[in-house]
mmCIF file of C-alpha atoms in Angstrom:
data_model
loop_
_atom_site.group_PDB
_atom_site.id
_atom_site.type_symbol
_atom_site.label_atom_id
_atom_site.label_comp_id
_atom_site.label_asym_id
_atom_site.label_seq_id
_atom_site.Cartn_x
_atom_site.Cartn_y
_atom_site.Cartn_z
ATOM 1 C CA UNK A 1 23.609 30.452 27.578
ATOM 2 C CA UNK A 2 21.268 27.910 27.902
ATOM 3 C CA UNK A 3 22.805 24.582 27.111
ATOM 4 C CA UNK A 4 19.790 22.315 28.088
ATOM 5 C CA UNK A 5 17.378 23.303 25.509
ATOM 6 C CA UNK A 6 18.904 21.510 22.730
ATOM 7 C CA UNK A 7 19.382 18.270 25.000
ATOM 8 C CA UNK A 8 15.866 18.166 25.683
ATOM 9 C CA UNK A 9 14.983 18.316 22.051
ATOM 10 C CA UNK A 10 17.047 15.749 20.931
ATOM 11 C CA UNK A 11 16.397 13.478 23.774
ATOM 12 C CA UNK A 12 12.922 12.780 22.632
ATOM 13 C CA UNK A 13 13.638 11.947 19.146
ATOM 14 C CA UNK A 14 16.841 9.510 19.674
ATOM 15 C CA UNK A 15 13.986 6.292 19.571
ATOM 16 C CA UNK A 16 12.012 7.502 16.999
ATOM 17 C CA UNK A 17 14.534 7.002 13.941
ATOM 18 C CA UNK A 18 15.222 3.183 15.362
ATOM 19 C CA UNK A 19 11.568 2.462 15.380
ATOM 20 C CA UNK A 20 10.967 3.507 11.931
ATOM 21 C CA UNK A 21 14.159 2.059 10.444
ATOM 22 C CA UNK A 22 13.015 -1.404 12.108
ATOM 23 C CA UNK A 23 9.343 -1.056 10.714
ATOM 24 C CA UNK A 24 11.100 -0.383 7.129
ATOM 25 C CA UNK A 25 13.285 -3.148 7.393
ATOM 26 C CA UNK A 26 10.272 -5.360 8.344
ATOM 27 C CA UNK A 27 8.159 -4.532 5.374
ATOM 28 C CA UNK A 28 11.250 -5.040 2.685
ATOM 29 C CA UNK A 29 11.479 -8.340 4.114
ATOM 30 C CA UNK A 30 7.949 -9.260 3.794
ATOM 31 C CA UNK A 31 7.875 -7.912 0.359
ATOM 32 C CA UNK A 32 11.077 -10.130 -0.282
ATOM 33 C CA UNK A 33 9.328 -13.265 0.982
ATOM 34 C CA UNK A 34 6.292 -12.719 -0.869
ATOM 35 C CA UNK A 35 8.146 -12.338 -3.999
ATOM 36 C CA UNK A 36 10.217 -15.355 -3.392
ATOM 37 C CA UNK A 37 6.803 -17.436 -2.836
ATOM 38 C CA UNK A 38 5.233 -16.162 -5.618
ATOM 39 C CA UNK A 39 8.153 -16.995 -7.961
ATOM 40 C CA UNK A 40 8.486 -20.390 -6.470
ATOM 41 C CA UNK A 41 4.642 -21.260 -7.214
ATOM 42 C CA UNK A 42 5.191 -19.869 -10.651
ATOM 43 C CA UNK A 43 8.217 -22.337 -11.217
ATOM 44 C CA UNK A 44 5.937 -25.029 -10.052
ATOM 45 C CA UNK A 45 3.292 -24.002 -12.374
ATOM 46 C CA UNK A 46 5.574 -24.065 -15.425
ATOM 47 C CA UNK A 47 6.968 -27.278 -14.253
ATOM 48 C CA UNK A 48 3.481 -28.872 -14.068
ATOM 49 C CA UNK A 49 2.715 -27.205 -17.493
ATOM 50 C CA UNK A 50 5.877 -28.615 -18.891
ATOM 51 C CA UNK A 51 5.460 -32.205 -17.632
ATOM 52 C CA UNK A 52 1.847 -32.278 -18.863
ATOM 53 C CA UNK A 53 2.869 -31.084 -22.469
ATOM 54 C CA UNK A 54 5.846 -33.968 -22.527
ATOM 55 C CA UNK A 55 3.226 -36.315 -21.423
ATOM 56 C CA UNK A 56 0.758 -35.263 -24.399
ATOM 57 C CA UNK A 57 3.506 -35.595 -26.745
ATOM 58 C CA UNK A 58 4.575 -38.884 -25.811
ATOM 59 C CA UNK A 59 0.854 -40.004 -26.046
ATOM 60 C CA UNK A 60 0.927 -38.288 -29.693
ATOM 61 C CA UNK A 61 3.864 -40.223 -30.682
ATOM 62 C CA UNK A 62 2.574 -43.402 -29.212
ATOM 63 C CA UNK A 63 -1.034 -42.902 -31.156
ATOM 64 C CA UNK A 64 1.045 -42.133 -34.400
ATOM 65 C CA UNK A 65 2.789 -45.668 -33.815
ATOM 66 C CA UNK A 66 -0.850 -47.319 -33.372
ATOM 67 C CA UNK A 67 -2.478 -45.286 -36.217
ATOM 68 C CA UNK A 68 0.726 -46.691 -38.566
ATOM 69 C CA UNK A 69 0.186 -49.995 -37.314
ATOM 70 C CA UNK A 70 -3.492 -50.704 -37.749
ATOM 71 C CA UNK A 71 -4.767 -52.821 -40.100
ATOM 72 C CA UNK A 72 -1.271 -53.011 -41.592
ATOM 73 C CA UNK A 73 -1.422 -55.708 -44.732
ATOM 74 C CA UNK A 74 0.217 -58.884 -44.831
ATOM 75 C CA UNK A 75 3.440 -59.866 -46.190
ATOM 76 C CA UNK A 76 1.599 -61.145 -49.075
ATOM 77 C CA UNK A 77 -0.181 -57.946 -49.632
ATOM 78 C CA UNK A 78 -3.479 -59.333 -48.603
ATOM 79 C CA UNK A 79 -5.705 -57.319 -46.063
ATOM 80 C CA UNK A 80 -5.442 -58.309 -42.425
ATOM 81 C CA UNK A 81 -8.338 -59.669 -40.224
ATOM 82 C CA UNK A 82 -6.173 -59.502 -37.253
ATOM 83 C CA UNK A 83 -8.020 -57.177 -34.530
ATOM 84 C CA UNK A 84 -5.930 -54.506 -33.200
ATOM 85 C CA UNK A 85 -4.064 -55.064 -29.856
ATOM 86 C CA UNK A 86 -3.598 -53.185 -26.554
ATOM 87 C CA UNK A 87 0.258 -52.101 -26.678
ATOM 88 C CA UNK A 88 2.420 -50.339 -24.190
ATOM 89 C CA UNK A 89 5.396 -47.643 -25.461
ATOM 90 C CA UNK A 90 8.245 -46.241 -23.824
ATOM 91 C CA UNK A 91 9.054 -42.957 -24.698
ATOM 92 C CA UNK A 92 12.214 -41.401 -23.557
ATOM 93 C CA UNK A 93 11.221 -37.495 -24.517
ATOM 94 C CA UNK A 94 14.815 -35.895 -23.716
ATOM 95 C CA UNK A 95 16.731 -38.807 -25.734
ATOM 96 C CA UNK A 96 18.928 -39.338 -22.747
ATOM 97 C CA UNK A 97 18.590 -43.097 -22.824
ATOM 98 C CA UNK A 98 16.172 -43.268 -19.874
ATOM 99 C CA UNK A 99 12.387 -43.827 -20.369
ATOM 100 C CA UNK A 100 10.468 -40.732 -19.111
ATOM 101 C CA UNK A 101 7.123 -42.016 -20.040
ATOM 102 C CA UNK A 102 5.050 -45.298 -20.267
ATOM 103 C CA UNK A 103 2.093 -44.784 -22.547
ATOM 104 C CA UNK A 104 -0.559 -47.867 -22.552
ATOM 105 C CA UNK A 105 -2.585 -47.821 -25.794
ATOM 106 C CA UNK A 106 -6.114 -49.307 -25.320
ATOM 107 C CA UNK A 107 -6.652 -51.502 -28.381
ATOM 108 C CA UNK A 108 -8.264 -49.096 -31.221
ATOM 109 C CA UNK A 109 -11.988 -49.438 -31.565
ATOM 110 C CA UNK A 110 -14.158 -48.691 -34.658
ATOM 111 C CA UNK A 111 -16.454 -46.290 -33.835
ATOM 112 C CA UNK A 112 -18.482 -45.999 -37.206
ATOM 113 C CA UNK A 113 -18.035 -46.871 -40.757
ATOM 114 C CA UNK A 114 -19.807 -46.126 -43.982
ATOM 115 C CA UNK A 115 -19.794 -47.502 -47.395
ATOM 116 C CA UNK A 116 -17.846 -45.586 -49.677
ATOM 117 C CA UNK A 117 -19.946 -44.660 -52.715
ATOM 118 C CA UNK A 118 -18.797 -44.738 -56.392
ATOM 119 C CA UNK A 119 -21.245 -43.029 -58.884
ATOM 120 C CA UNK A 120 -20.043 -45.043 -61.709
ATOM 121 C CA UNK A 121 -19.669 -42.337 -64.211
ATOM 122 C CA UNK A 122 -16.064 -42.086 -63.688
ATOM 123 C CA UNK A 123 -16.024 -38.046 -63.481
ATOM 124 C CA UNK A 124 -15.816 -35.815 -60.534
ATOM 125 C CA UNK A 125 -16.980 -32.292 -60.285
ATOM 126 C CA UNK A 126 -14.206 -30.127 -58.616
ATOM 127 C CA UNK A 127 -14.429 -26.403 -57.367
ATOM 128 C CA UNK A 128 -16.046 -23.984 -59.286
ATOM 129 C CA UNK A 129 -17.714 -26.505 -61.358
ATOM 130 C CA UNK A 130 -14.795 -27.931 -63.106
ATOM 131 C CA UNK A 131 -15.647 -31.258 -64.157
ATOM 132 C CA UNK A 132 -13.175 -34.049 -65.355
ATOM 133 C CA UNK A 133 -12.320 -37.681 -65.301
ATOM 134 C CA UNK A 134 -11.526 -40.653 -67.001
ATOM 135 C CA UNK A 135 -13.503 -43.252 -69.117
ATOM 136 C CA UNK A 136 -13.663 -46.821 -67.684
ATOM 137 C CA UNK A 137 -14.382 -48.102 -71.004
ATOM 138 C CA UNK A 138 -12.422 -51.075 -71.602
ATOM 139 C CA UNK A 139 -10.950 -51.210 -68.327
ATOM 140 C CA UNK A 140 -13.586 -53.704 -67.107
ATOM 141 C CA UNK A 141 -14.034 -51.400 -63.819
ATOM 142 C CA UNK A 142 -17.303 -49.905 -63.769
ATOM 143 C CA UNK A 143 -17.761 -49.787 -59.716
ATOM 144 C CA UNK A 144 -15.224 -49.727 -56.991
ATOM 145 C CA UNK A 145 -15.104 -52.957 -54.831
ATOM 146 C CA UNK A 146 -17.048 -52.544 -51.561
ATOM 147 C CA UNK A 147 -15.169 -50.303 -49.648
ATOM 148 C CA UNK A 148 -15.930 -48.587 -46.043
ATOM 149 C CA UNK A 149 -14.377 -45.214 -44.645
ATOM 150 C CA UNK A 150 -14.238 -46.198 -40.969
ATOM 151 C CA UNK A 151 -13.218 -44.070 -37.842
ATOM 152 C CA UNK A 152 -11.231 -45.544 -35.162
ATOM 153 C CA UNK A 153 -10.857 -43.992 -31.498
ATOM 154 C CA UNK A 154 -7.479 -45.056 -30.021
ATOM 155 C CA UNK A 155 -7.322 -43.915 -26.392
ATOM 156 C CA UNK A 156 -3.935 -43.756 -24.191
ATOM 157 C CA UNK A 157 -2.773 -43.308 -20.595
ATOM 158 C CA UNK A 158 0.529 -41.976 -19.792
ATOM 159 C CA UNK A 159 2.038 -42.269 -16.705
ATOM 160 C CA UNK A 160 5.728 -40.745 -15.495
ATOM 161 C CA UNK A 161 8.054 -43.551 -15.448
ATOM 162 C CA UNK A 162 10.676 -41.381 -13.613
ATOM 163 C CA UNK A 163 7.754 -40.687 -10.948
ATOM 164 C CA UNK A 164 8.856 -37.284 -10.301
ATOM 165 C CA UNK A 165 5.556 -35.698 -10.605
ATOM 166 C CA UNK A 166 3.760 -38.695 -10.160
ATOM 167 C CA UNK A 167 1.045 -37.607 -12.650
ATOM 168 C CA UNK A 168 -1.257 -39.582 -15.321
ATOM 169 C CA UNK A 169 -2.892 -38.210 -18.338
ATOM 170 C CA UNK A 170 -5.303 -39.146 -21.044
ATOM 171 C CA UNK A 171 -5.249 -38.700 -24.622
ATOM 172 C CA UNK A 172 -7.846 -39.847 -27.063
ATOM 173 C CA UNK A 173 -7.910 -39.484 -30.899
ATOM 174 C CA UNK A 174 -10.102 -40.409 -34.041
ATOM 175 C CA UNK A 175 -8.332 -42.038 -37.098
ATOM 176 C CA UNK A 176 -9.596 -42.556 -40.346
ATOM 177 C CA UNK A 177 -9.012 -45.818 -42.319
ATOM 178 C CA UNK A 178 -10.178 -47.328 -45.351
ATOM 179 C CA UNK A 179 -11.405 -50.793 -44.921
ATOM 180 C CA UNK A 180 -12.336 -53.503 -47.360
ATOM 181 C CA UNK A 181 -15.597 -55.661 -46.998
ATOM 182 C CA UNK A 182 -13.993 -58.784 -45.049
ATOM 183 C CA UNK A 183 -12.496 -56.060 -42.507
ATOM 184 C CA UNK A 184 -15.709 -54.296 -42.194
ATOM 185 C CA UNK A 185 -17.463 -57.463 -41.203
ATOM 186 C CA UNK A 186 -14.753 -58.241 -38.852
ATOM 187 C CA UNK A 187 -14.032 -55.078 -37.145
ATOM 188 C CA UNK A 188 -17.051 -52.588 -37.317
ATOM 189 C CA UNK A 189 -20.146 -54.601 -38.520
ATOM 190 C CA UNK A 190 -21.665 -54.882 -34.884
#
């Protein structure tokens, strides 16, 4: 019996299995590390997108506040002639009692204004050519007083009050308002 032949075949393969196992372990480690880094990058991207969306929501909230306070009539009902002012709005997005974003709203600027016209006929033509209207006879109103359709530009700058991201964003929006002649001359005539 020859006992040396099986030993010679097995002696050359002992290190090969270990080497292949180590290479496979290294490849699996690299795949797991790459997946971890990719998931970290995705998490940061989603966090940045959420922060941006929150900042835009805070700006929209401040713009709504500025738009509703734009040219508010006085206590006696007379139209205001006070120019719109710059405002600062502290916004708590998550309602935890801590200010999340500080929104600086620049003074709204009248971009353009056009005179609202009345044909004096008291009628109007709607969809499909349907005509309707009311008679102005006896009312003493043949035309509207001077009124102007105006467009206002409201610009905001939002900063992160928590300073977790250090990001700032700007949002601009146009708002339409109806002015009387005195307001038109005070705000939009130039």
